[in-house]
Coordinates of C-alpha atoms in Angstrom, one line a residue:
Chain A
M1 CA 0.0 0.0 0.0
N2 CA 1.3 3.5 -0.9
I3 CA 0.4 7.0 0.3
T4 CA 0.2 9.6 -2.4
L5 CA 0.1 13.3 -1.6
T6 CA -1.2 15.5 -4.4
L7 CA -1.9 19.2 -4.9
P8 CA -5.3 20.3 -6.3
D9 CA -5.3 21.0 -10.0
W10 CA -6.0 24.7 -9.5
V11 CA -2.6 25.3 -7.8
N12 CA -0.6 25.2 -11.0
Q13 CA -3.0 27.5 -12.8
E14 CA -2.8 30.0 -10.0
I15 CA 1.0 29.9 -9.7
E16 CA 1.4 30.7 -13.4
K17 CA 0.0 34.2 -12.6
Y18 CA 3.0 34.9 -10.3
P19 CA 6.7 35.6 -11.2
K20 CA 9.1 32.7 -10.7
H21 CA 11.0 34.7 -8.1
I22 CA 9.4 36.8 -5.3
L23 CA 11.9 39.0 -3.4
M24 CA 9.8 40.7 -0.8
Q25 CA 8.5 38.6 2.2
E26 CA 5.2 40.5 2.1
E27 CA 4.7 39.5 -1.5
R28 CA 5.6 35.9 -0.6
M29 CA 2.9 36.0 2.1
K30 CA 0.4 37.5 -0.2
L31 CA 0.7 34.5 -2.5
V32 CA 0.4 32.1 0.4
I33 CA -2.7 33.9 1.8
R34 CA -4.3 33.8 -1.6
L35 CA -3.7 30.0 -1.8
S36 CA -5.1 29.5 1.7
Q37 CA -8.3 31.2 0.5
L38 CA -8.6 29.3 -2.8
N39 CA -8.1 26.0 -1.0
F40 CA -11.3 26.2 1.0
V41 CA -13.3 28.1 -1.6
N42 CA -12.5 25.2 -4.1
K43 CA -13.3 22.7 -1.4
T44 CA -9.9 21.0 -1.7
G45 CA -8.9 21.4 2.0
G46 CA -8.7 23.7 5.0
P47 CA -7.7 27.4 4.9
F48 CA -4.0 26.8 5.2
A49 CA -1.2 27.2 2.7
A50 CA 2.6 27.2 2.7
A51 CA 5.4 27.8 0.2
V52 CA 9.1 27.1 0.2
F53 CA 11.3 29.7 -1.4
E54 CA 15.0 30.1 -1.9
R55 CA 15.5 32.6 0.9
D56 CA 17.8 35.0 -0.9
S57 CA 16.8 34.7 -4.6
G58 CA 13.1 34.4 -3.9
K59 CA 12.7 31.5 -6.3
I60 CA 9.5 29.5 -5.7
V61 CA 10.5 26.0 -4.9
S62 CA 7.3 24.4 -3.8
I63 CA 3.7 24.9 -2.7
G64 CA 1.6 23.1 -0.1
V65 CA -2.0 23.4 0.9
N66 CA -3.9 21.6 3.6
R67 CA -5.2 18.3 2.2
V68 CA -6.3 16.5 5.3
V69 CA -10.0 15.8 4.4
P70 CA -9.7 15.2 0.6
L71 CA -6.7 12.8 1.0
N72 CA -7.9 11.2 4.3
C73 CA -4.5 12.0 5.9
S74 CA -4.4 13.9 9.2
S75 CA -0.7 14.7 8.6
A76 CA -1.3 16.4 5.3
H77 CA -1.0 19.9 6.7
A78 CA 0.2 22.7 4.3
E79 CA 3.7 22.8 5.8
V80 CA 4.3 19.0 5.6
V81 CA 3.0 19.1 2.0
A82 CA 5.2 22.0 0.9
L83 CA 8.3 20.7 2.6
S84 CA 7.8 17.2 1.2
M85 CA 7.3 18.6 -2.3
A86 CA 10.5 20.7 -2.0
Q87 CA 12.5 17.8 -0.8
N88 CA 11.1 15.6 -3.5
K89 CA 11.9 18.2 -6.2
L90 CA 15.4 18.7 -5.0
Q91 CA 15.9 15.0 -4.1
T92 CA 17.2 15.7 -0.6
F93 CA 15.8 15.1 2.9
D94 CA 17.7 18.2 4.1
L95 CA 16.9 21.5 2.6
G96 CA 19.7 22.9 4.8
S97 CA 22.5 20.9 3.4
Q98 CA 25.7 22.7 2.5
E99 CA 25.4 22.1 -1.2
M100 CA 22.3 24.2 -1.7
P101 CA 21.0 27.7 -1.1
A102 CA 19.2 28.5 2.2
H103 CA 15.5 27.8 2.1
E104 CA 12.6 29.7 3.7
L105 CA 9.1 28.5 4.6
V106 CA 6.2 30.9 4.4
V107 CA 2.9 30.0 6.1
N108 CA -0.3 31.8 6.8
W109 CA -0.1 31.2 10.5
R110 CA 2.2 29.7 13.1
P111 CA 2.9 25.9 12.9
C112 CA 0.7 23.5 14.9
A113 CA 2.3 21.1 17.3
M114 CA 3.1 18.6 14.5
C115 CA 4.3 21.1 11.9
Y116 CA 6.6 22.7 14.4
G117 CA 8.7 19.5 14.4
A118 CA 8.3 19.1 10.6
V119 CA 9.8 22.5 10.1
L120 CA 12.7 21.6 12.5
W121 CA 13.6 18.5 10.6
S122 CA 13.2 19.9 7.1
G123 CA 16.4 22.0 7.0
V124 CA 14.8 25.3 6.2
R125 CA 16.7 28.3 7.7
S126 CA 13.8 30.7 8.1
L127 CA 10.1 30.7 8.8
V128 CA 7.8 33.6 7.9
I129 CA 4.3 33.5 9.4
A130 CA 1.3 35.8 9.4
G131 CA 0.7 35.5 13.1
S132 CA 1.3 33.3 16.2
D133 CA -1.3 34.1 18.8
D134 CA -4.7 32.4 19.4
A135 CA -6.6 34.3 16.7
V136 CA -6.9 31.3 14.4
E137 CA -8.2 29.1 17.2
K138 CA -10.7 31.8 18.2
I139 CA -11.9 32.6 14.7
T140 CA -12.0 29.1 13.2
G141 CA -12.1 26.5 16.0
F142 CA -9.0 24.7 14.7
D143 CA -6.8 23.3 17.5
E144 CA -3.1 24.1 17.2
G145 CA -2.1 21.7 19.9
P146 CA 0.4 22.0 22.7
I147 CA 3.6 23.5 21.2
H148 CA 6.7 24.0 23.3
P149 CA 6.4 27.2 25.3
D150 CA 9.7 28.5 24.0
W151 CA 9.2 27.4 20.5
I152 CA 10.6 30.5 18.8
D153 CA 13.8 30.3 20.9
E154 CA 14.1 26.6 20.2
F155 CA 13.9 27.3 16.5
K156 CA 16.6 29.9 16.9
K157 CA 18.9 27.5 18.8
R158 CA 18.6 25.2 15.8
G159 CA 19.5 28.0 13.3
I160 CA 15.9 28.8 12.1
D161 CA 14.9 32.5 12.1
V162 CA 11.3 33.4 12.6
L163 CA 9.6 36.5 11.2
D164 CA 6.1 37.0 12.6
N165 CA 3.1 39.2 11.9
V166 CA 3.6 39.5 8.2
L167 CA 0.2 40.6 6.7
R168 CA -1.6 39.5 9.9
D169 CA -4.8 41.3 9.1
E170 CA -5.0 39.9 5.6
A171 CA -4.5 36.3 6.9
C172 CA -7.2 36.8 9.6
A173 CA -9.6 38.1 7.0
V174 CA -9.4 34.8 5.2
F175 CA -9.9 32.9 8.4
R176 CA -13.0 34.9 9.1
E177 CA -14.2 34.2 5.6
F178 CA -13.6 30.5 6.2
A179 CA -15.5 30.6 9.5
E180 CA -18.5 32.4 7.9
S181 CA -18.6 29.8 5.1
G182 CA -19.6 27.0 7.4
S183 CA -16.9 24.7 6.1
P184 CA -16.0 21.8 8.3
V185 CA -13.3 22.0 11.0
Y186 CA -11.6 18.7 11.8
N187 CA -9.3 18.3 14.7
G188 CA -9.1 14.5 14.8
R189 CA -10.6 12.5 17.7
G190 CA -14.1 13.3 16.4
G191 CA -15.4 10.7 18.8
D192 CA -14.4 12.8 21.7
T193 CA -15.5 16.2 20.6
E194 CA -18.9 17.4 21.6
S195 CA -19.8 19.6 18.7
Chain B
M1 CA 4.2 16.7 -8.6
N2 CA 3.2 13.9 -6.2
I3 CA 4.7 12.6 -3.0
T4 CA 4.5 8.8 -2.6
L5 CA 5.3 7.1 0.7
T6 CA 6.1 3.4 0.3
L7 CA 7.1 0.6 2.7
P8 CA 10.1 -1.6 1.9
D9 CA 9.4 -4.9 0.2
W10 CA 10.6 -6.9 3.2
V11 CA 7.8 -5.6 5.5
N12 CA 5.1 -7.8 3.9
Q13 CA 7.2 -10.9 4.1
E14 CA 8.0 -10.2 7.8
I15 CA 4.4 -9.5 8.7
E16 CA 3.2 -12.8 7.2
K17 CA 5.1 -14.6 10.0
Y18 CA 2.9 -13.0 12.7
P19 CA -0.8 -13.6 13.6
K20 CA -3.3 -11.1 12.2
H21 CA -4.3 -10.2 15.8
I22 CA -1.9 -9.6 18.6
L23 CA -3.6 -9.2 22.0
M24 CA -0.7 -8.5 24.4
Q25 CA 1.0 -5.1 24.3
E26 CA 4.4 -6.7 24.9
E27 CA 3.9 -8.9 21.8
R28 CA 2.8 -5.9 19.8
M29 CA 6.0 -4.1 20.9
K30 CA 8.1 -7.2 20.1
L31 CA 6.9 -7.0 16.4
V32 CA 7.7 -3.2 16.3
I33 CA 11.2 -3.7 17.7
R34 CA 11.9 -6.4 15.2
L35 CA 10.8 -4.1 12.4
S36 CA 13.0 -1.3 13.7
Q37 CA 15.9 -3.6 13.5
L38 CA 15.2 -5.0 10.1
N39 CA 14.8 -1.5 8.7
F40 CA 18.4 -0.4 9.3
V41 CA 19.8 -3.8 8.7
N42 CA 18.2 -3.8 5.3
K43 CA 19.3 -0.2 4.7
T44 CA 15.7 0.9 4.1
G45 CA 15.7 3.7 6.8
G46 CA 16.5 4.5 10.4
P47 CA 16.0 2.3 13.4
F48 CA 12.4 3.3 14.1
A49 CA 9.1 1.4 13.5
A50 CA 5.5 1.8 14.4
A51 CA 2.3 -0.1 14.0
V52 CA -1.4 0.7 14.4
F53 CA -3.6 -1.9 16.0
E54 CA -7.3 -2.1 16.8
R55 CA -6.8 -1.5 20.6
D56 CA -9.1 -4.1 21.9
S57 CA -9.1 -6.8 19.2
G58 CA -5.4 -6.5 18.5
K59 CA -5.9 -6.6 14.8
I60 CA -2.9 -5.2 12.9
V61 CA -4.1 -2.3 10.8
S62 CA -0.9 -0.8 9.5
I63 CA 2.9 -0.8 9.7
G64 CA 5.3 2.1 9.4
V65 CA 9.1 2.3 9.3
N66 CA 11.4 5.3 9.1
R67 CA 11.8 6.2 5.4
V68 CA 13.5 9.6 5.6
V69 CA 16.7 8.9 3.7
P70 CA 15.5 6.4 1.1
L71 CA 12.5 8.6 0.2
N72 CA 14.1 12.0 0.6
C73 CA 11.4 13.1 3.0
S74 CA 12.2 14.4 6.5
S75 CA 8.6 13.9 7.6
A76 CA 8.6 10.2 6.8
H77 CA 9.1 9.1 10.4
A78 CA 7.7 5.7 11.3
E79 CA 4.7 7.2 13.2
V80 CA 3.6 9.4 10.3
V81 CA 4.0 6.5 7.8
A82 CA 2.0 4.1 10.0
L83 CA -0.8 6.6 10.8
S84 CA -1.1 7.6 7.2
M85 CA -1.2 4.0 6.0
A86 CA -3.9 3.2 8.6
Q87 CA -6.0 6.3 7.5
N88 CA -5.6 5.4 3.8
K89 CA -6.6 1.8 4.4
L90 CA -9.7 2.8 6.4
Q91 CA -10.4 5.9 4.2
T92 CA -10.7 8.3 7.1
F93 CA -8.6 11.2 8.4
D94 CA -9.7 10.4 12.0
L95 CA -9.0 7.0 13.5
G96 CA -11.0 8.1 16.5
S97 CA -14.3 8.7 14.8
Q98 CA -17.3 7.2 16.4
E99 CA -18.0 4.7 13.7
M100 CA -14.9 2.7 14.3
P101 CA -13.1 0.7 17.0
A102 CA -10.5 2.5 19.1
H103 CA -7.0 2.4 17.6
E104 CA -3.6 2.2 19.3
L105 CA -0.2 3.2 18.0
V106 CA 2.9 1.2 19.2
V107 CA 6.3 2.7 18.6
N108 CA 9.8 1.7 19.7
W109 CA 10.4 5.0 21.5
R110 CA 8.7 8.2 22.5
P111 CA 7.5 10.5 19.6
C112 CA 9.8 13.3 18.4
A113 CA 8.5 16.9 18.4
M114 CA 6.8 16.4 15.0
C115 CA 5.4 12.9 15.6
Y116 CA 3.9 14.1 18.9
G117 CA 1.6 16.4 17.0
A118 CA 1.0 13.7 14.3
V119 CA -0.2 11.3 17.0
L120 CA -2.5 14.0 18.4
W121 CA -4.2 14.7 15.1
S122 CA -4.5 11.0 14.0
G123 CA -7.4 10.0 16.3
V124 CA -5.6 7.1 18.0
R125 CA -6.8 6.6 21.6
S126 CA -3.6 5.1 23.0
L127 CA 0.1 5.2 22.5
V128 CA 2.5 2.4 23.7
I129 CA 6.2 3.2 23.7
A130 CA 9.3 1.4 24.7
G131 CA 10.8 4.4 26.5
S132 CA 10.7 8.2 26.8
D133 CA 14.0 9.4 28.4
D134 CA 17.1 10.5 26.6
A135 CA 18.5 7.0 26.0
V136 CA 18.0 7.1 22.3
E137 CA 19.6 10.5 21.9
K138 CA 22.6 9.3 24.0
I139 CA 22.9 6.0 22.2
T140 CA 22.3 7.0 18.6
G141 CA 22.7 10.8 18.3
F142 CA 19.2 11.3 16.9
D143 CA 17.7 14.6 18.0
E144 CA 14.1 14.2 19.3
G145 CA 13.5 18.0 19.3
P146 CA 11.8 20.2 21.8
I147 CA 8.6 18.5 22.8
H148 CA 6.1 20.1 25.2
P149 CA 7.3 19.6 28.8
D150 CA 3.9 18.2 29.9
W151 CA 3.4 16.1 26.7
I152 CA 2.0 13.0 28.5
D153 CA -0.6 15.1 30.4
E154 CA -1.4 17.0 27.2
F155 CA -2.1 13.6 25.5
K156 CA -4.3 12.6 28.4
K157 CA -6.3 15.9 28.2
R158 CA -7.1 15.0 24.6
G159 CA -8.1 11.4 25.4
I160 CA -4.9 9.6 24.5
D161 CA -3.5 7.1 27.1
V162 CA 0.2 6.5 27.2
L163 CA 1.8 3.2 28.3
D164 CA 5.6 3.7 28.7
N165 CA 8.6 1.4 29.2
V166 CA 7.3 -1.6 27.4
L167 CA 10.3 -3.8 26.5
R168 CA 12.7 -0.9 27.1
D169 CA 15.8 -3.1 27.2
E170 CA 15.0 -4.8 24.0
A171 CA 14.4 -1.5 22.2
C172 CA 17.7 -0.1 23.5
A173 CA 19.6 -3.2 22.4
V174 CA 18.5 -2.5 18.8
F175 CA 19.5 1.2 19.2
R176 CA 23.0 0.1 20.4
E177 CA 23.2 -2.4 17.5
F178 CA 22.4 0.5 15.2
A179 CA 25.0 2.8 16.7
E180 CA 27.7 0.1 16.4
S181 CA 26.8 -0.4 12.7
G182 CA 28.1 3.0 11.8
S183 CA 24.8 3.7 9.9
P184 CA 24.1 7.4 9.1
V185 CA 22.3 9.7 11.6
Y186 CA 20.4 12.5 9.9
N187 CA 18.9 15.3 11.9
G188 CA 18.3 17.8 9.2
R189 CA 20.2 21.1 8.9
G190 CA 23.3 19.2 7.8
G191 CA 24.9 22.6 6.9
D192 CA 24.8 23.5 10.6
T193 CA 26.0 20.4 12.2
E194 CA 29.7 20.1 12.9
S195 CA 30.2 16.4 12.6

């Protein structure tokens, strides 16, 4: 038995509208937020997207969107998908190896408890996020899970820089749009939840 | 572009030697420890294995082994592979949904920072591990990452029971065998490590 992770068909069409290199981090985030919106509007997953860039050149290496429900895979969060796609494309399990340029992951919110570790092991040297407080949990009902209390410092200890609050309002606007759409929120352990 | 996670060919042959249901948790762990050993001996990944069982009937639902290096995928830890395989087989993103029996994940050590979250989101109701202290890091050099300090309590809050120290000595014997074999240890961020 094999597991296959795929991106929705609309991703390629959308990406063709953008330049192949995006230098400014706000522009990188703008792309990611747009993908997070298209993902739930197209009913291809939850309102989360991620992209791996060459940190300095801005070259787009890979895209990921949340695919949990369509692929029946609770690990198919946007970050895991984007990082796996980048590693597959570059044929390495370590995006931080000495032979290649530094890589950056851009995501439309802070990593959940799982994606925190996935970022650590991926080899990326920087993480750009739209926000890190409990706004997403409050707006959408998604559970981010128990992350290490000093998670940003622990990233830094391992050579990963974090840039927070990039286009926070724009990201939250999409989360609100998602919440108002009545789309499903899945946190696992459906048998235990009361709603 | 797609990502495909596969198990090594030897896994099916090995599993055929075992009954389809394994009732005792020590016997479940014995299988997992054997798979962790075969994985590095066969050079198909690191010394980690996992299996999903129906908790009460003991039915084997899925197997996972570490596939990071062979598949160039830093997220392909044994737990993520086993949980994804189980969800694919049962066609659900939630192994804890009300329509199905409770599921248990058995692993030959505590989850790393990433797999901790992966277990949370999977829907399993119990986790059986061979140990949870720093023995693996000391013996093998693998980095487990910054997990939440109260990770066992946080599991319990979310309805996941943890049974620790099941066949600890047997698991550590395999880690020592791995360390003595001179097999590679990969923690990501190869550019930053000094060794």
